[in-house]
mmCIF file of N, CA and C in Angstrom:
data_model
loop_
_atom_site.group_PDB
_atom_site.id
_atom_site.type_symbol
_atom_site.label_atom_id
_atom_site.label_comp_id
_atom_site.label_asym_id
_atom_site.label_seq_id
_atom_site.Cartn_x
_atom_site.Cartn_y
_atom_site.Cartn_z
ATOM 1 N N UNK A 1 29.318 -31.431 -17.875
ATOM 2 C CA UNK A 1 29.149 -30.644 -16.674
ATOM 3 C C UNK A 1 29.056 -31.585 -15.482
ATOM 4 N N UNK A 2 29.838 -31.305 -14.484
ATOM 5 C CA UNK A 2 29.852 -32.133 -13.287
ATOM 6 C C UNK A 2 28.792 -31.655 -12.308
ATOM 7 N N UNK A 3 28.340 -32.574 -11.487
ATOM 8 C CA UNK A 3 27.344 -32.201 -10.487
ATOM 9 C C UNK A 3 28.032 -31.504 -9.320
ATOM 10 N N UNK A 4 27.279 -30.722 -8.604
ATOM 11 C CA UNK A 4 27.854 -30.008 -7.470
ATOM 12 C C UNK A 4 28.051 -30.975 -6.308
ATOM 13 N N UNK A 5 29.095 -30.762 -5.572
ATOM 14 C CA UNK A 5 29.418 -31.641 -4.454
ATOM 15 C C UNK A 5 28.825 -31.087 -3.166
ATOM 16 N N UNK A 6 27.549 -31.084 -3.082
ATOM 17 C CA UNK A 6 26.888 -30.649 -1.864
ATOM 18 C C UNK A 6 26.754 -31.839 -0.936
ATOM 19 N N UNK A 7 27.270 -31.681 0.268
ATOM 20 C CA UNK A 7 27.146 -32.747 1.250
ATOM 21 C C UNK A 7 25.821 -32.553 1.975
ATOM 22 N N UNK A 8 24.919 -33.440 1.723
ATOM 23 C CA UNK A 8 23.614 -33.363 2.359
ATOM 24 C C UNK A 8 23.535 -34.406 3.445
ATOM 25 N N UNK A 9 23.002 -33.993 4.563
ATOM 26 C CA UNK A 9 22.853 -34.920 5.667
ATOM 27 C C UNK A 9 21.681 -35.846 5.386
ATOM 28 N N UNK A 10 21.901 -37.127 5.555
ATOM 29 C CA UNK A 10 20.838 -38.088 5.343
ATOM 30 C C UNK A 10 19.793 -37.924 6.433
ATOM 31 N N UNK A 11 18.562 -38.284 6.102
ATOM 32 C CA UNK A 11 17.479 -38.133 7.058
ATOM 33 C C UNK A 11 17.655 -39.034 8.270
ATOM 34 N N UNK A 12 18.297 -40.167 8.049
ATOM 35 C CA UNK A 12 18.398 -41.131 9.137
ATOM 36 C C UNK A 12 19.518 -40.804 10.115
ATOM 37 N N UNK A 13 20.372 -39.830 9.818
ATOM 38 C CA UNK A 13 21.469 -39.488 10.712
ATOM 39 C C UNK A 13 21.059 -38.290 11.556
ATOM 40 N N UNK A 14 21.178 -38.438 12.860
ATOM 41 C CA UNK A 14 20.796 -37.380 13.780
ATOM 42 C C UNK A 14 21.886 -36.317 13.867
ATOM 43 N N UNK A 15 21.670 -35.316 14.698
ATOM 44 C CA UNK A 15 22.577 -34.177 14.754
ATOM 45 C C UNK A 15 23.895 -34.481 15.450
ATOM 46 N N UNK A 16 23.953 -35.465 16.331
ATOM 47 C CA UNK A 16 25.182 -35.756 17.062
ATOM 48 C C UNK A 16 26.211 -36.466 16.184
ATOM 49 N N UNK A 17 25.771 -37.269 15.264
ATOM 50 C CA UNK A 17 26.679 -38.084 14.466
ATOM 51 C C UNK A 17 27.605 -37.252 13.582
ATOM 52 N N UNK A 18 27.150 -36.203 12.898
ATOM 53 C CA UNK A 18 28.097 -35.410 12.096
ATOM 54 C C UNK A 18 29.214 -34.785 12.934
ATOM 55 N N UNK A 19 28.922 -34.460 14.181
ATOM 56 C CA UNK A 19 29.961 -33.927 15.062
ATOM 57 C C UNK A 19 31.011 -34.996 15.319
ATOM 58 N N UNK A 20 30.563 -36.228 15.559
ATOM 59 C CA UNK A 20 31.491 -37.335 15.770
ATOM 60 C C UNK A 20 32.311 -37.604 14.519
ATOM 61 N N UNK A 21 31.686 -37.482 13.364
ATOM 62 C CA UNK A 21 32.400 -37.707 12.107
ATOM 63 C C UNK A 21 33.492 -36.656 11.928
ATOM 64 N N UNK A 22 33.203 -35.413 12.263
ATOM 65 C CA UNK A 22 34.204 -34.355 12.134
ATOM 66 C C UNK A 22 35.367 -34.588 13.089
ATOM 67 N N UNK A 23 35.075 -35.038 14.316
ATOM 68 C CA UNK A 23 36.141 -35.351 15.264
ATOM 69 C C UNK A 23 37.014 -36.480 14.732
ATOM 70 N N UNK A 24 36.394 -37.467 14.112
ATOM 71 C CA UNK A 24 37.142 -38.583 13.538
ATOM 72 C C UNK A 24 38.067 -38.091 12.426
ATOM 73 N N UNK A 25 37.578 -37.191 11.586
ATOM 74 C CA UNK A 25 38.415 -36.648 10.515
ATOM 75 C C UNK A 25 39.597 -35.864 11.082
ATOM 76 N N UNK A 26 39.355 -35.121 12.161
ATOM 77 C CA UNK A 26 40.443 -34.368 12.781
ATOM 78 C C UNK A 26 41.513 -35.301 13.330
ATOM 79 N N UNK A 27 41.089 -36.406 13.931
ATOM 80 C CA UNK A 27 42.054 -37.366 14.463
ATOM 81 C C UNK A 27 42.821 -38.037 13.337
ATOM 82 N N UNK A 28 42.168 -38.248 12.211
ATOM 83 C CA UNK A 28 42.846 -38.860 11.072
ATOM 84 C C UNK A 28 43.909 -37.926 10.504
ATOM 85 N N UNK A 29 43.622 -36.634 10.456
ATOM 86 C CA UNK A 29 44.645 -35.697 9.985
ATOM 87 C C UNK A 29 45.778 -35.578 10.992
ATOM 88 N N UNK A 30 45.485 -35.772 12.269
ATOM 89 C CA UNK A 30 46.542 -35.738 13.281
ATOM 90 C C UNK A 30 47.534 -36.870 13.070
ATOM 91 N N UNK A 31 47.059 -38.002 12.567
ATOM 92 C CA UNK A 31 47.950 -39.128 12.282
ATOM 93 C C UNK A 31 48.966 -38.727 11.221
ATOM 94 N N UNK A 32 48.525 -37.990 10.233
ATOM 95 C CA UNK A 32 49.408 -37.602 9.137
ATOM 96 C C UNK A 32 50.529 -36.668 9.591
ATOM 97 N N UNK A 33 50.296 -35.892 10.645
ATOM 98 C CA UNK A 33 51.274 -34.902 11.069
ATOM 99 C C UNK A 33 52.209 -35.394 12.168
ATOM 100 N N UNK A 34 51.992 -36.568 12.702
ATOM 101 C CA UNK A 34 52.882 -37.103 13.730
ATOM 102 C C UNK A 34 54.165 -37.597 13.085
ATOM 103 N N UNK A 35 55.277 -37.331 13.738
ATOM 104 C CA UNK A 35 56.567 -37.648 13.143
ATOM 105 C C UNK A 35 57.181 -38.927 13.703
ATOM 106 N N UNK A 36 57.002 -39.186 14.972
ATOM 107 C CA UNK A 36 57.619 -40.383 15.537
ATOM 108 C C UNK A 36 56.647 -41.541 15.501
ATOM 109 N N UNK A 37 57.191 -42.711 15.557
ATOM 110 C CA UNK A 37 56.385 -43.922 15.473
ATOM 111 C C UNK A 37 55.497 -44.089 16.713
ATOM 112 N N UNK A 38 56.023 -43.748 17.890
ATOM 113 C CA UNK A 38 55.233 -43.919 19.115
ATOM 114 C C UNK A 38 54.055 -42.954 19.144
ATOM 115 N N UNK A 39 54.274 -41.722 18.711
ATOM 116 C CA UNK A 39 53.161 -40.767 18.645
ATOM 117 C C UNK A 39 52.101 -41.254 17.670
ATOM 118 N N UNK A 40 52.556 -41.786 16.551
ATOM 119 C CA UNK A 40 51.639 -42.261 15.523
ATOM 120 C C UNK A 40 50.789 -43.417 16.045
ATOM 121 N N UNK A 41 51.393 -44.320 16.798
ATOM 122 C CA UNK A 41 50.654 -45.463 17.343
ATOM 123 C C UNK A 41 49.589 -44.990 18.323
ATOM 124 N N UNK A 42 49.931 -44.024 19.161
ATOM 125 C CA UNK A 42 48.965 -43.504 20.137
ATOM 126 C C UNK A 42 47.770 -42.855 19.433
ATOM 127 N N UNK A 43 48.057 -42.065 18.422
ATOM 128 C CA UNK A 43 46.986 -41.371 17.706
ATOM 129 C C UNK A 43 46.144 -42.362 16.917
ATOM 130 N N UNK A 44 46.765 -43.402 16.371
ATOM 131 C CA UNK A 44 46.004 -44.411 15.633
ATOM 132 C C UNK A 44 45.036 -45.144 16.545
ATOM 133 N N UNK A 45 45.446 -45.399 17.788
ATOM 134 C CA UNK A 45 44.555 -46.059 18.739
ATOM 135 C C UNK A 45 43.331 -45.186 19.012
ATOM 136 N N UNK A 46 43.549 -43.891 19.179
ATOM 137 C CA UNK A 46 42.425 -42.973 19.387
ATOM 138 C C UNK A 46 41.529 -42.921 18.152
ATOM 139 N N UNK A 47 42.144 -42.986 16.985
ATOM 140 C CA UNK A 47 41.387 -42.926 15.739
ATOM 141 C C UNK A 47 40.502 -44.155 15.577
ATOM 142 N N UNK A 48 41.023 -45.333 15.880
ATOM 143 C CA UNK A 48 40.202 -46.539 15.752
ATOM 144 C C UNK A 48 39.046 -46.507 16.738
ATOM 145 N N UNK A 49 39.283 -45.970 17.927
ATOM 146 C CA UNK A 49 38.199 -45.834 18.900
ATOM 147 C C UNK A 49 37.133 -44.873 18.382
ATOM 148 N N UNK A 50 37.552 -43.777 17.777
ATOM 149 C CA UNK A 50 36.606 -42.811 17.214
ATOM 150 C C UNK A 50 35.819 -43.437 16.069
ATOM 151 N N UNK A 51 36.481 -44.252 15.242
ATOM 152 C CA UNK A 51 35.790 -44.928 14.147
ATOM 153 C C UNK A 51 34.699 -45.844 14.675
ATOM 154 N N UNK A 52 35.003 -46.586 15.724
ATOM 155 C CA UNK A 52 34.011 -47.494 16.305
ATOM 156 C C UNK A 52 32.818 -46.724 16.850
ATOM 157 N N UNK A 53 33.085 -45.602 17.519
ATOM 158 C CA UNK A 53 31.994 -44.802 18.072
ATOM 159 C C UNK A 53 31.105 -44.241 16.969
ATOM 160 N N UNK A 54 31.706 -43.783 15.888
ATOM 161 C CA UNK A 54 30.924 -43.232 14.776
ATOM 162 C C UNK A 54 30.068 -44.319 14.146
ATOM 163 N N UNK A 55 30.643 -45.493 13.934
ATOM 164 C CA UNK A 55 29.886 -46.586 13.339
ATOM 165 C C UNK A 55 28.716 -46.993 14.223
ATOM 166 N N UNK A 56 28.935 -47.043 15.536
ATOM 167 C CA UNK A 56 27.855 -47.399 16.454
ATOM 168 C C UNK A 56 26.745 -46.353 16.431
ATOM 169 N N UNK A 57 27.137 -45.080 16.411
ATOM 170 C CA UNK A 57 26.114 -44.036 16.426
ATOM 171 C C UNK A 57 25.325 -44.017 15.121
ATOM 172 N N UNK A 58 25.984 -44.294 13.998
ATOM 173 C CA UNK A 58 25.270 -44.337 12.718
ATOM 174 C C UNK A 58 24.288 -45.497 12.703
ATOM 175 N N UNK A 59 24.717 -46.660 13.208
ATOM 176 C CA UNK A 59 23.806 -47.808 13.262
ATOM 177 C C UNK A 59 22.602 -47.512 14.147
ATOM 178 N N UNK A 60 22.846 -46.881 15.296
ATOM 179 C CA UNK A 60 21.753 -46.552 16.205
ATOM 180 C C UNK A 60 20.799 -45.549 15.563
ATOM 181 N N UNK A 61 21.347 -44.552 14.865
ATOM 182 C CA UNK A 61 20.513 -43.553 14.198
ATOM 183 C C UNK A 61 19.646 -44.185 13.116
ATOM 184 N N UNK A 62 20.237 -45.086 12.342
ATOM 185 C CA UNK A 62 19.467 -45.757 11.292
ATOM 186 C C UNK A 62 18.363 -46.610 11.892
ATOM 187 N N UNK A 63 18.668 -47.274 13.008
ATOM 188 C CA UNK A 63 17.670 -48.113 13.667
ATOM 189 C C UNK A 63 16.495 -47.262 14.158
ATOM 190 N N UNK A 64 16.803 -46.119 14.782
ATOM 191 C CA UNK A 64 15.746 -45.226 15.255
ATOM 192 C C UNK A 64 14.906 -44.715 14.088
ATOM 193 N N UNK A 65 15.568 -44.371 13.004
ATOM 194 C CA UNK A 65 14.872 -43.852 11.831
ATOM 195 C C UNK A 65 13.930 -44.900 11.252
ATOM 196 N N UNK A 66 14.400 -46.137 11.156
ATOM 197 C CA UNK A 66 13.566 -47.210 10.615
ATOM 198 C C UNK A 66 12.376 -47.486 11.528
ATOM 199 N N UNK A 67 12.580 -47.423 12.837
ATOM 200 C CA UNK A 67 11.471 -47.617 13.767
ATOM 201 C C UNK A 67 10.436 -46.507 13.618
ATOM 202 N N UNK A 68 10.904 -45.272 13.445
ATOM 203 C CA UNK A 68 9.976 -44.161 13.246
ATOM 204 C C UNK A 68 9.181 -44.328 11.956
ATOM 205 N N UNK A 69 9.846 -44.753 10.900
ATOM 206 C CA UNK A 69 9.145 -45.003 9.640
ATOM 207 C C UNK A 69 8.099 -46.092 9.805
ATOM 208 N N UNK A 70 8.456 -47.122 10.528
ATOM 209 C CA UNK A 70 7.536 -48.234 10.736
ATOM 210 C C UNK A 70 6.297 -47.785 11.502
ATOM 211 N N UNK A 71 6.492 -46.983 12.542
ATOM 212 C CA UNK A 71 5.340 -46.524 13.317
ATOM 213 C C UNK A 71 4.453 -45.593 12.497
ATOM 214 N N UNK A 72 5.058 -44.739 11.674
ATOM 215 C CA UNK A 72 4.233 -43.839 10.865
ATOM 216 C C UNK A 72 3.453 -44.604 9.806
ATOM 217 N N UNK A 73 4.054 -45.618 9.219
ATOM 218 C CA UNK A 73 3.315 -46.407 8.226
ATOM 219 C C UNK A 73 2.192 -47.189 8.885
ATOM 220 N N UNK A 74 2.433 -47.680 10.096
ATOM 221 C CA UNK A 74 1.364 -48.382 10.812
ATOM 222 C C UNK A 74 0.210 -47.437 11.118
ATOM 223 N N UNK A 75 0.519 -46.211 11.517
ATOM 224 C CA UNK A 75 -0.523 -45.228 11.798
ATOM 225 C C UNK A 75 -1.325 -44.913 10.537
ATOM 226 N N UNK A 76 -0.631 -44.754 9.422
ATOM 227 C CA UNK A 76 -1.316 -44.465 8.168
ATOM 228 C C UNK A 76 -2.208 -45.623 7.736
ATOM 229 N N UNK A 77 -1.749 -46.840 7.935
ATOM 230 C CA UNK A 77 -2.553 -48.003 7.580
ATOM 231 C C UNK A 77 -3.793 -48.095 8.460
ATOM 232 N N UNK A 78 -3.670 -47.763 9.731
ATOM 233 C CA UNK A 78 -4.822 -47.796 10.633
ATOM 234 C C UNK A 78 -5.840 -46.726 10.254
ATOM 235 N N UNK A 79 -5.350 -45.571 9.813
ATOM 236 C CA UNK A 79 -6.252 -44.495 9.415
ATOM 237 C C UNK A 79 -7.017 -44.846 8.145
ATOM 238 N N UNK A 80 -6.402 -45.601 7.254
ATOM 239 C CA UNK A 80 -7.065 -45.989 6.014
ATOM 240 C C UNK A 80 -8.182 -46.988 6.275
ATOM 241 N N UNK A 81 -8.016 -47.808 7.284
ATOM 242 C CA UNK A 81 -9.024 -48.836 7.589
ATOM 243 C C UNK A 81 -10.143 -48.228 8.336
#
């Protein structure tokens, strides 16, 4: 029996990033449907830009998440003392 393919959003990813990921996927499918080489090059340039933006937003989200975890653990440690 195979496991279900439920896409769960990670805790460290904020709400804006999945929207960016969906836009990136749409641009990637647009590459597949372009027929001429010049159109394909233009769309690929937009796609690489979208990839960079998604990667930056994911890194920023993870950084914020780790900082929040750090502050909560510090608060818990202070309460124990």
